[in-house]
PDB file of C-alpha atoms and ligand atoms in Angstrom:
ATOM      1  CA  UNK A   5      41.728  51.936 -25.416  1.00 78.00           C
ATOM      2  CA  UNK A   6      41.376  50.410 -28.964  1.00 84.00           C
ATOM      3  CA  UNK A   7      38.193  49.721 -28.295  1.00 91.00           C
ATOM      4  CA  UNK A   8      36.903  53.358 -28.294  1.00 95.00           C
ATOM      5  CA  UNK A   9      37.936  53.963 -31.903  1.00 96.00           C
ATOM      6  CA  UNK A  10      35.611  51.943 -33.251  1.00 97.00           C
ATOM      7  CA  UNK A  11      32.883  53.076 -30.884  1.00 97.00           C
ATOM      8  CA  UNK A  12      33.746  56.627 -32.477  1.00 97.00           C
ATOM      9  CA  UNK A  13      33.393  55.331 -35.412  1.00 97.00           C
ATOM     10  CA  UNK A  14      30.071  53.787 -35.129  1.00 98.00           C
ATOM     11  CA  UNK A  15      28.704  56.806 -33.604  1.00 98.00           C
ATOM     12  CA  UNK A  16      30.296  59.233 -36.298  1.00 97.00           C
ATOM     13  CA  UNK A  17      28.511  57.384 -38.883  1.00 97.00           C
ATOM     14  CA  UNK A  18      24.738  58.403 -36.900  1.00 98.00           C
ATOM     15  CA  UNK A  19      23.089  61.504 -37.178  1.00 96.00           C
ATOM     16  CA  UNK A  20      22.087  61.330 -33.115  1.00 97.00           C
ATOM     17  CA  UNK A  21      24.032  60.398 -30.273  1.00 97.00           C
ATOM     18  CA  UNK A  22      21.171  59.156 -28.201  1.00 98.00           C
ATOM     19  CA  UNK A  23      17.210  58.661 -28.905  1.00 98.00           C
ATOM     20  CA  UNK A  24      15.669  61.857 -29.500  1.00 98.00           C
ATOM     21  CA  UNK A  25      13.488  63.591 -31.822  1.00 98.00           C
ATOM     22  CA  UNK A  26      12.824  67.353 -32.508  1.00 98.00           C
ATOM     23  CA  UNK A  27       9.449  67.673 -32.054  1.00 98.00           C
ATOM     24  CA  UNK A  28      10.245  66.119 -28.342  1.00 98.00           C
ATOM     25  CA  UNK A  29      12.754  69.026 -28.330  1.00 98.00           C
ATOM     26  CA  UNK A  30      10.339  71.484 -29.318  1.00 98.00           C
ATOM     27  CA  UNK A  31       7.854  70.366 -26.583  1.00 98.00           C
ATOM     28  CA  UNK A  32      10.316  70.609 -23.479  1.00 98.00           C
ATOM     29  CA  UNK A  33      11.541  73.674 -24.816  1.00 98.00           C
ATOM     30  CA  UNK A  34       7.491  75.025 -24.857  1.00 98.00           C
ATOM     31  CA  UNK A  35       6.832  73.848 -21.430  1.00 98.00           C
ATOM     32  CA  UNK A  36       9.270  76.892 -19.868  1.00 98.00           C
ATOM     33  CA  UNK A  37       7.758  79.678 -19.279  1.00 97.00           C
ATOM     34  CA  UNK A  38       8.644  83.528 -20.010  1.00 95.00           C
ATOM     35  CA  UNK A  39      12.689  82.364 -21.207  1.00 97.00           C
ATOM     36  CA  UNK A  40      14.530  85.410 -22.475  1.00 96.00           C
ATOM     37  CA  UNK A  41      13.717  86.438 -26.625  1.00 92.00           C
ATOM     38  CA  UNK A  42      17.516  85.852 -26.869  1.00 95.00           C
ATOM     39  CA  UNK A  43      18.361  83.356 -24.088  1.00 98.00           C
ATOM     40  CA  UNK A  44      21.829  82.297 -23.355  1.00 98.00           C
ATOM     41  CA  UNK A  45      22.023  78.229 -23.916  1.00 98.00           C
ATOM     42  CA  UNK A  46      24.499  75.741 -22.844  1.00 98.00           C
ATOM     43  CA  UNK A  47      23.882  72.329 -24.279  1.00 99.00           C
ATOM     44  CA  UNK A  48      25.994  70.112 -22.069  1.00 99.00           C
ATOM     45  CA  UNK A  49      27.162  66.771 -24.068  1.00 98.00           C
ATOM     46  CA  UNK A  50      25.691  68.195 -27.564  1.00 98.00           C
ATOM     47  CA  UNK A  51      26.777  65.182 -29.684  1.00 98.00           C
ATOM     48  CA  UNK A  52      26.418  66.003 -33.472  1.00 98.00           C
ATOM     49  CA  UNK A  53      24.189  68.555 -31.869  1.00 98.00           C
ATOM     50  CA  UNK A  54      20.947  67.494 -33.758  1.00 98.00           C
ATOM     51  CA  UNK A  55      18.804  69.121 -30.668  1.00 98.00           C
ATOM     52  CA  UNK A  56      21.081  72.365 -30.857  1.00 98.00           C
ATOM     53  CA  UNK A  57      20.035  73.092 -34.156  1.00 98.00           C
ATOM     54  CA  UNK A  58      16.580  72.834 -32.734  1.00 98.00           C
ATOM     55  CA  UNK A  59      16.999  74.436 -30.197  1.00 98.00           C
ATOM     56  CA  UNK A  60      18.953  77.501 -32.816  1.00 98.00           C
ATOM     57  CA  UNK A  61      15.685  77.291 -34.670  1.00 97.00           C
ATOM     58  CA  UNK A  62      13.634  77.650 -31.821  1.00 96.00           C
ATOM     59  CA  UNK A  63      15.645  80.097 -29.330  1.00 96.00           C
ATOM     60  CA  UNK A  64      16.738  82.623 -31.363  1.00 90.00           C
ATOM     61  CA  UNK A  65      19.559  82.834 -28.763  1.00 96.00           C
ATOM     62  CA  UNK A  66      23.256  81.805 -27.953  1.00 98.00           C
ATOM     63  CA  UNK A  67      24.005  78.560 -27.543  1.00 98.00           C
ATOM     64  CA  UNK A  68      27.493  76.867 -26.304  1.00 98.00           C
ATOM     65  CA  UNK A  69      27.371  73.447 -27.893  1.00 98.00           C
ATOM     66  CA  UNK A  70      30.382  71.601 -25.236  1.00 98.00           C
ATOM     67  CA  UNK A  71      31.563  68.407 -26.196  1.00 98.00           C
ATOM     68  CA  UNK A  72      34.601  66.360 -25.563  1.00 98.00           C
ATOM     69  CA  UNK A  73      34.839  64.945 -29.185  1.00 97.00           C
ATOM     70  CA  UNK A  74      35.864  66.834 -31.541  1.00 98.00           C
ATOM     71  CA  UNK A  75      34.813  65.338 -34.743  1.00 97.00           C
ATOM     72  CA  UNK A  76      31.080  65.798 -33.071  1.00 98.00           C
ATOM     73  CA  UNK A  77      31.573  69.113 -32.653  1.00 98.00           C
ATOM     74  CA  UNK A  78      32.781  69.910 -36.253  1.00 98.00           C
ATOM     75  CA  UNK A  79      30.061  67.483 -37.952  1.00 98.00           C
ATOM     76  CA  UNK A  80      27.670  70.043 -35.893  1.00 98.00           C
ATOM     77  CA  UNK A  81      28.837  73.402 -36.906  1.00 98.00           C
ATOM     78  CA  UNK A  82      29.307  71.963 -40.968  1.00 98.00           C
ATOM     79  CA  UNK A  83      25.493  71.233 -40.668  1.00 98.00           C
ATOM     80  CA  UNK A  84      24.683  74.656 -38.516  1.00 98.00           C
ATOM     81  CA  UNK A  85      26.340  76.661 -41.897  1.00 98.00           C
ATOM     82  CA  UNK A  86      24.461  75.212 -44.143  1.00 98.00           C
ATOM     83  CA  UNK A  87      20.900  76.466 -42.353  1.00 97.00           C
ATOM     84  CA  UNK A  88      22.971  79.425 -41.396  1.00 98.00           C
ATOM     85  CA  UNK A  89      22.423  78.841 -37.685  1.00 98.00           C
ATOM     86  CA  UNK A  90      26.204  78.977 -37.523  1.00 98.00           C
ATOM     87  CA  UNK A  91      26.528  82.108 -35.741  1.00 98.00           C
ATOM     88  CA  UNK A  92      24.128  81.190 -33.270  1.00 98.00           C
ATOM     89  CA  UNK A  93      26.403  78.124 -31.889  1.00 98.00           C
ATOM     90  CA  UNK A  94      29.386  78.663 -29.721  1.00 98.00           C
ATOM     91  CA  UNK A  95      31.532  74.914 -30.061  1.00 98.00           C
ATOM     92  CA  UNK A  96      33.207  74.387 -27.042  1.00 98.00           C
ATOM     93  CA  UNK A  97      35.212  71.409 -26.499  1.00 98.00           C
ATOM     94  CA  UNK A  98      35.497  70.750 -22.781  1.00 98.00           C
ATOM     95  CA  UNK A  99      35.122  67.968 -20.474  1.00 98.00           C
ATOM     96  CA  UNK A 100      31.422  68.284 -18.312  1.00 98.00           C
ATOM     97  CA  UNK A 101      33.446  67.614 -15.604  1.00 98.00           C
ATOM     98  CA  UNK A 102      35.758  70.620 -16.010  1.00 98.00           C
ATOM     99  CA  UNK A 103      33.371  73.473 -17.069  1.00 98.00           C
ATOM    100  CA  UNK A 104      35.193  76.407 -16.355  1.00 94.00           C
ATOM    101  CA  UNK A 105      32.057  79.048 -16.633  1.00 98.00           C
ATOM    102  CA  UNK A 106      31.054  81.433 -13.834  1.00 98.00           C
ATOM    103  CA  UNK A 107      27.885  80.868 -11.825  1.00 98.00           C
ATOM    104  CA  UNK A 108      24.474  82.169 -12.920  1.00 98.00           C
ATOM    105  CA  UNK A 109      25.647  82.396 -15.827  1.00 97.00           C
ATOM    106  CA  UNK A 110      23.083  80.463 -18.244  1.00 98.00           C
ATOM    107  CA  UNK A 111      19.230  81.355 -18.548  1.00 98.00           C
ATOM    108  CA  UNK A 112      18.561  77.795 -19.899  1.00 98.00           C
ATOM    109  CA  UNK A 113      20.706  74.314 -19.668  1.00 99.00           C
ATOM    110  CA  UNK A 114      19.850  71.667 -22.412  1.00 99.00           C
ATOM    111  CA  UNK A 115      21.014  68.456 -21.913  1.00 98.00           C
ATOM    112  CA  UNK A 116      19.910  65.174 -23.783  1.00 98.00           C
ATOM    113  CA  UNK A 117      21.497  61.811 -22.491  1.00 98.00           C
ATOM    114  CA  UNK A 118      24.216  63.080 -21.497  1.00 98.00           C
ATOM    115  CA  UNK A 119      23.837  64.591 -18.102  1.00 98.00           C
ATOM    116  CA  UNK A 120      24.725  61.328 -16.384  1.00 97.00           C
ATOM    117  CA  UNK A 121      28.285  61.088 -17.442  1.00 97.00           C
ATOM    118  CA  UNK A 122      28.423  63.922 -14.364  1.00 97.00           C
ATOM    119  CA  UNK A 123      26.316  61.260 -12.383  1.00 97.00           C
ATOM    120  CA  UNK A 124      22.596  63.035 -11.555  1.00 98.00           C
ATOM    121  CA  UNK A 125      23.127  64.163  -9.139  1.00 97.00           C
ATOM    122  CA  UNK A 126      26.360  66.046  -9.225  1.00 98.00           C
ATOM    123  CA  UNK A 127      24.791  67.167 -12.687  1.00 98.00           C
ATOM    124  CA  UNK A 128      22.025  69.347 -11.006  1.00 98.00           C
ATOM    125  CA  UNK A 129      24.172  70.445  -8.200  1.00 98.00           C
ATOM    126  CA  UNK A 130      26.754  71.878 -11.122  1.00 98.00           C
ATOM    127  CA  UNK A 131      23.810  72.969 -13.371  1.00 98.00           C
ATOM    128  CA  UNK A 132      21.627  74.905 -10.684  1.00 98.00           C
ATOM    129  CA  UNK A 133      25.351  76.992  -9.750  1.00 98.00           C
ATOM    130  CA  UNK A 134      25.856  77.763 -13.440  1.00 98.00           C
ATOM    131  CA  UNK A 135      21.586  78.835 -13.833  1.00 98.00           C
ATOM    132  CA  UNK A 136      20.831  81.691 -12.886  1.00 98.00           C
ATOM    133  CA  UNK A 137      17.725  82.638 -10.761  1.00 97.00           C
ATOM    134  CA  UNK A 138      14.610  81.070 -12.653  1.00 97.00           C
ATOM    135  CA  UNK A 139      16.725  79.734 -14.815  1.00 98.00           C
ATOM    136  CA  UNK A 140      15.816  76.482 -16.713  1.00 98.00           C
ATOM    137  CA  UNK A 141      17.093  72.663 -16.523  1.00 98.00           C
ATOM    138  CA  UNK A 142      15.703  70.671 -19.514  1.00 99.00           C
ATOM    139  CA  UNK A 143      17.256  67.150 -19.523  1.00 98.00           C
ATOM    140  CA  UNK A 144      16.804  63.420 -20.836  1.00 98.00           C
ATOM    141  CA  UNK A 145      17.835  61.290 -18.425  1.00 98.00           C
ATOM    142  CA  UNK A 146      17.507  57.241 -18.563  1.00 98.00           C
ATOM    143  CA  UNK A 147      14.499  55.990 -16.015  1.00 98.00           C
ATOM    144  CA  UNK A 148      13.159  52.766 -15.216  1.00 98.00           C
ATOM    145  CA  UNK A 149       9.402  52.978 -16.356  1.00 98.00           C
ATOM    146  CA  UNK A 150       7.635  49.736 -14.807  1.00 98.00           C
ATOM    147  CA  UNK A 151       8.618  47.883 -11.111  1.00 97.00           C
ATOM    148  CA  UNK A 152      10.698  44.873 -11.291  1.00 97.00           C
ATOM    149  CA  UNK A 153      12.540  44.672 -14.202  1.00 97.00           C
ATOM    150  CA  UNK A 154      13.577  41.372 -15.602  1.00 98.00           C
ATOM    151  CA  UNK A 155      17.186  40.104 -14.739  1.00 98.00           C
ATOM    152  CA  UNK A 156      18.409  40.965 -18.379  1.00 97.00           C
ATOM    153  CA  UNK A 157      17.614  44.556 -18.399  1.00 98.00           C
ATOM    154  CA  UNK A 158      18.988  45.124 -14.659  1.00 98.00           C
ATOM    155  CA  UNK A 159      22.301  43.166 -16.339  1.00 97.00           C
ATOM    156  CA  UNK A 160      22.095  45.888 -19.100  1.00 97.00           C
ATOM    157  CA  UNK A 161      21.798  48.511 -16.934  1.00 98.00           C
ATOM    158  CA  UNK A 162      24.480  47.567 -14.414  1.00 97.00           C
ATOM    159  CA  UNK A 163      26.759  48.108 -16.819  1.00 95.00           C
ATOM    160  CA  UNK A 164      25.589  50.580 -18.743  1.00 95.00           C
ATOM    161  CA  UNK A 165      24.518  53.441 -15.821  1.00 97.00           C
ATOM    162  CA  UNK A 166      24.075  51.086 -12.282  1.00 97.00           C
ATOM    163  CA  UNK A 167      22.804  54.816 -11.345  1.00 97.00           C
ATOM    164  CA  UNK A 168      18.979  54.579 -12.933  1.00 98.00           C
ATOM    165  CA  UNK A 169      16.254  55.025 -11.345  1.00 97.00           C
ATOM    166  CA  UNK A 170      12.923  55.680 -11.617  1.00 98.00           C
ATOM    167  CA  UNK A 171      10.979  58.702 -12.166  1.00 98.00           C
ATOM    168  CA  UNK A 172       9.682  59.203  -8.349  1.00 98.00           C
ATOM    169  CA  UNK A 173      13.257  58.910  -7.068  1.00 98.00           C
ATOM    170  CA  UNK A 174      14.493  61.338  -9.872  1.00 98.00           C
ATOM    171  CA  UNK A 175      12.047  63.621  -8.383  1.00 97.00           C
ATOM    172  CA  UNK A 176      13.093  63.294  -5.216  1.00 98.00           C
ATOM    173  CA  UNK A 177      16.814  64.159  -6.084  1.00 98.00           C
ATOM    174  CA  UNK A 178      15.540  67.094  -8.719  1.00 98.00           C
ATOM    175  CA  UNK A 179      13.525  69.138  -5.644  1.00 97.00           C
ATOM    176  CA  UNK A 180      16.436  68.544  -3.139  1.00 97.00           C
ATOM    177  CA  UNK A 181      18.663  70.596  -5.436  1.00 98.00           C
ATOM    178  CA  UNK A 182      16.657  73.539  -5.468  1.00 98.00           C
ATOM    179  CA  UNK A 183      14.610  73.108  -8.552  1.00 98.00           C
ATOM    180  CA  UNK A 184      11.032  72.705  -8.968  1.00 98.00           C
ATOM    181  CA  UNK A 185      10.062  70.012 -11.840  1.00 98.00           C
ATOM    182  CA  UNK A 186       7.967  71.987 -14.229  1.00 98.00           C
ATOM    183  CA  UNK A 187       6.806  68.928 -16.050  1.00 98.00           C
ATOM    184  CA  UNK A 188       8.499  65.706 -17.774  1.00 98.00           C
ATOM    185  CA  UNK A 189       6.946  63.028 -20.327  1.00 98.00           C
ATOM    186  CA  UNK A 190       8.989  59.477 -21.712  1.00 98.00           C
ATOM    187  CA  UNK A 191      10.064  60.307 -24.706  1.00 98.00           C
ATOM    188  CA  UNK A 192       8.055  57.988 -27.722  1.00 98.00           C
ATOM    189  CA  UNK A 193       9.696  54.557 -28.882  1.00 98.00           C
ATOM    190  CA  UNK A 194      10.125  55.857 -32.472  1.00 97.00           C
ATOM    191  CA  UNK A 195      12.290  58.142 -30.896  1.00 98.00           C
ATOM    192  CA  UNK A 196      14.677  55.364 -30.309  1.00 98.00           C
ATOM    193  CA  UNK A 197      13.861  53.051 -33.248  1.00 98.00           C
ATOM    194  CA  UNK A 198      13.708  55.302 -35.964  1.00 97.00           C
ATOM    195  CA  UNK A 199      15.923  57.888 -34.970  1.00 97.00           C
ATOM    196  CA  UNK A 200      18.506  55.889 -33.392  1.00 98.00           C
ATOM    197  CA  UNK A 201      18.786  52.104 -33.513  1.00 98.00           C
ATOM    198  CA  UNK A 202      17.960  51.896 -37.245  1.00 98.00           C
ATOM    199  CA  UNK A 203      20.838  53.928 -38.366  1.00 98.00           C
ATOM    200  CA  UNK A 204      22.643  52.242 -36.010  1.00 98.00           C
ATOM    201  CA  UNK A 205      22.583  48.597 -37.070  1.00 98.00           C
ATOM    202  CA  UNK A 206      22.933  49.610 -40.691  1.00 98.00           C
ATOM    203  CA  UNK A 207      26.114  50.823 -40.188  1.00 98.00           C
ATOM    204  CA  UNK A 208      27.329  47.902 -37.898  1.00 98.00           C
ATOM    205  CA  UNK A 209      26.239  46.005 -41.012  1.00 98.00           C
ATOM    206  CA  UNK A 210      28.690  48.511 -43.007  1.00 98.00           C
ATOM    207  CA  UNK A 211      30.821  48.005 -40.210  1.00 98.00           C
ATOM    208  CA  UNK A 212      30.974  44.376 -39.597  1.00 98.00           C
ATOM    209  CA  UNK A 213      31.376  44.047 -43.483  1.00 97.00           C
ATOM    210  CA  UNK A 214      34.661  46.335 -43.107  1.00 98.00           C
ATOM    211  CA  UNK A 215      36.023  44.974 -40.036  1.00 97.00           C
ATOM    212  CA  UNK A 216      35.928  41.489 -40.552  1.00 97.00           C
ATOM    213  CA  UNK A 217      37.970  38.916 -38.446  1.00 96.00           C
ATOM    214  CA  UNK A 218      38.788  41.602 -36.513  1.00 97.00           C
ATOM    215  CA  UNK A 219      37.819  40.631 -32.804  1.00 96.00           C
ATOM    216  CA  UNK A 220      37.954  44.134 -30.717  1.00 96.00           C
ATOM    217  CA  UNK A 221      36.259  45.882 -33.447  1.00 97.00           C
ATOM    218  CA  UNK A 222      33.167  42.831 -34.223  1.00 97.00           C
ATOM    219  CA  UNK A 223      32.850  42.676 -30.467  1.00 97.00           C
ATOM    220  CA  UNK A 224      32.226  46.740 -29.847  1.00 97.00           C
ATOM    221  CA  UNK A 225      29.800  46.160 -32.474  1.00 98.00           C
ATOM    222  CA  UNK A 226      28.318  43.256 -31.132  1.00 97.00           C
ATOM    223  CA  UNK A 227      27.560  44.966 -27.635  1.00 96.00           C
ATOM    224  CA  UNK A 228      25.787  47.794 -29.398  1.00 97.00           C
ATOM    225  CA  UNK A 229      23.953  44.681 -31.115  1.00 98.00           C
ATOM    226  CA  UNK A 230      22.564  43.924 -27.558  1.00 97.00           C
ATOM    227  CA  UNK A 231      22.045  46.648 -26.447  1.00 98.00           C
ATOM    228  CA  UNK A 232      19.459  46.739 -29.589  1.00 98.00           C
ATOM    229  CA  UNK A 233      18.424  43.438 -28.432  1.00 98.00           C
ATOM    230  CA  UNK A 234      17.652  44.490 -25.129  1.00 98.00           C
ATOM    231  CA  UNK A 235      15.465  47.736 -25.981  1.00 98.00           C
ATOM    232  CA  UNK A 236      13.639  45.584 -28.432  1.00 98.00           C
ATOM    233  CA  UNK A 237      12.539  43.236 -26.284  1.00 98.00           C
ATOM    234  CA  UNK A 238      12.202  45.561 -22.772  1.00 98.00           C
ATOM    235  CA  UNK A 239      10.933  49.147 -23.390  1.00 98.00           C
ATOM    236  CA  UNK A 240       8.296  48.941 -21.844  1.00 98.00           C
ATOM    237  CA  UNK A 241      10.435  48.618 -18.703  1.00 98.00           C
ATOM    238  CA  UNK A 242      12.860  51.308 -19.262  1.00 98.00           C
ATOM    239  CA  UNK A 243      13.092  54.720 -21.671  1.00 98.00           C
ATOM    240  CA  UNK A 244      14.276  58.445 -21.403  1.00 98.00           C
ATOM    241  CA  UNK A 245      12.524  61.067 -19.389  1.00 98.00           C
ATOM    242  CA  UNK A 246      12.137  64.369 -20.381  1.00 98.00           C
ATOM    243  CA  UNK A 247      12.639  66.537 -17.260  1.00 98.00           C
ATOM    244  CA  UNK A 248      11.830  70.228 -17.625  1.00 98.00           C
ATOM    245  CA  UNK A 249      13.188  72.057 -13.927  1.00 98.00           C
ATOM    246  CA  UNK A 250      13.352  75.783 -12.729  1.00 98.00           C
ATOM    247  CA  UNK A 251      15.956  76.968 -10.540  1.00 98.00           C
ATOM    248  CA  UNK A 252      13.939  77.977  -7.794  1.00 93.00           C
TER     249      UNK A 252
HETATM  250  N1  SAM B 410      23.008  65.079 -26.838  1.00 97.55           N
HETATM  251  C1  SAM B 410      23.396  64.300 -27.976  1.00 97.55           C
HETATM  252  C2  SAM B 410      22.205  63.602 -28.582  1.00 97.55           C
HETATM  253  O1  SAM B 410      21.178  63.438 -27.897  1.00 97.55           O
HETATM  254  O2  SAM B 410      22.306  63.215 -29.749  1.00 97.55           O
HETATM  255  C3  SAM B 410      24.494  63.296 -27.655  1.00 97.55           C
HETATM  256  C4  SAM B 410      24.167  62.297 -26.591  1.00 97.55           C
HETATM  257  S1  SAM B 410      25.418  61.029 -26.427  1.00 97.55           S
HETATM  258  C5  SAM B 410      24.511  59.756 -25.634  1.00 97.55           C
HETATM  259  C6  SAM B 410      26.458  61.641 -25.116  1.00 97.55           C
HETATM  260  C7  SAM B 410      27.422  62.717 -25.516  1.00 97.55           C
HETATM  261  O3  SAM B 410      28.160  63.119 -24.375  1.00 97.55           O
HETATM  262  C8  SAM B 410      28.460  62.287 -26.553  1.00 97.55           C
HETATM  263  O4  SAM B 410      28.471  63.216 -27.601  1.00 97.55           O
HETATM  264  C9  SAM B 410      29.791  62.298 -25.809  1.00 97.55           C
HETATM  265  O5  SAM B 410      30.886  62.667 -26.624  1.00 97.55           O
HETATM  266  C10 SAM B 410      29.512  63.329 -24.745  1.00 97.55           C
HETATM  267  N2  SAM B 410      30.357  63.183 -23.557  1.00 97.55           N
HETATM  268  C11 SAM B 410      30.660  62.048 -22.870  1.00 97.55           C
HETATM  269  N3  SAM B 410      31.442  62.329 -21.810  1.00 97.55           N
HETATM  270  C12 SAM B 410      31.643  63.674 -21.841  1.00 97.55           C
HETATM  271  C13 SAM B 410      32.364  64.567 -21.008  1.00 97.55           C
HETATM  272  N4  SAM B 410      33.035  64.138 -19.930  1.00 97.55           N
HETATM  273  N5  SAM B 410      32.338  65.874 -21.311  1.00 97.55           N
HETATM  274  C14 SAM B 410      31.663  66.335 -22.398  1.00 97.55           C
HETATM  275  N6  SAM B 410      30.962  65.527 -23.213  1.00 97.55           N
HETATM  276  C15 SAM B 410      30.946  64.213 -22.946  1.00 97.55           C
END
């Protein structure tokens, strides 16, 4: 689909795939409890792989960075040479829906907004085979964070993942997989703003500039536009959820 290429390159051009922040990374990562000194790591849908770096700095261990796009992976193991976390990341370009490793096989899985392309719930299923016992689950997943939200944001959302929920029912789902949730907090709205939709609408600015008259391209850019729109003017009704779980 044409369309995707300039999605690409919008999100080539940002140094996160998603809202995040490190010191949000740091937290969830502080919240397990006696994790190996040299822990084996699989961050599932690692982006540019801002949080693997993190989590390089952090763990000390071995982390498999998987990805299905390429160019993500490579912009990731450029910036893990230059800190010399290099040999600490594993690139692995595979689909999440065709990991191919053997069960209880990971002492911690990382994965920020990106578990869902699995769906939830098929995510911990997968992730609590390939844990092993005690093993962590430390994810960002998108929640609805206040009752009734207004018709535009459950139009977003329909679209975007008709699958959110809110944190109570992502409970529910997390203990009947066999985890216990350790803790989880919303990650802060800077973590979106700063971090994410600044960088993002200057380059659709860069990118609108470059792509002129060109209707598939201005209208890829446009949606991301909204989808600005929306979080401006909703967050208090919807963010991302850090959920820390342990294989039980
Ligand atoms: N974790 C990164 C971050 O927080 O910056 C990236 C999050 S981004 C919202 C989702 C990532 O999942 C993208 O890098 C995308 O390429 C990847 N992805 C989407 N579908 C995938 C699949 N089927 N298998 C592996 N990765 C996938």
């Amino acid at each position: 689909m044409e369309d995707m290429k300039y999605f690409y390159e919008l999100y080539t051009k940002l140094p996160r795939g998603g809202p995040g922040d490190n010191a949000s990374t740091r937290k969830a990562y502080k919240l397990m409890k006696n994790v190996p000194s040299n822990p084996n790591i699989l961050d599932i849908g690692c982006g540019p792989g801002i949080q693997t770096l993190e989590l390089a700095r952090i763990s000390k261990g071995k982390i498999i960075a998987l990805d299905n796009y390429q160019p993500f992976l490579d912009k990731l193991m450029q910036n893990a040479k230059k800190e010399g976390l290099n040999h600490q990341i594993i690139p692995k370009n595979q689909s999440m829906l065709e990991m191919d490793f053997d069960d209880n096989t990971f002492d911690v899985i990382w994965s920020e907004g990106a578990l869902y392309f699995m769906g939830f719930q098929n995510g911990l299923k997968k992730c609590n085979q390939l844990l092993r016992e005690n093993g962590y689950l430390v994810v960002t997943e998108a929640v609805y964070l206040l009752p009734d939200p207004p018709q535009p944001v459950l139009q977003f959302w329909e679209q975007e993942y008709p699958d959110i929920s809110d944190i109570d029912n992502r409970n529910k789902l997390i203990e009947k997989a066999g985890f216990n949730l350790i803790s989880h907090f919303t990650l802060s709205k800077s973590s979106w703003i700063d971090n994410f939709y600044n960088p993002m609408e200057i380059s659709i600015r860069e990118l609108k500039e470059k792509y002129q008259g060109n209707q598939i391209g201005l209208s890829v850019f446009e949606t991301s536009q909204n989808e600005i729109a929306i979080y401006k003017q909703y967050s208090d009704y919807f963010g991302y959820e850090f959920f820390i779980m342990q294989k039980t």
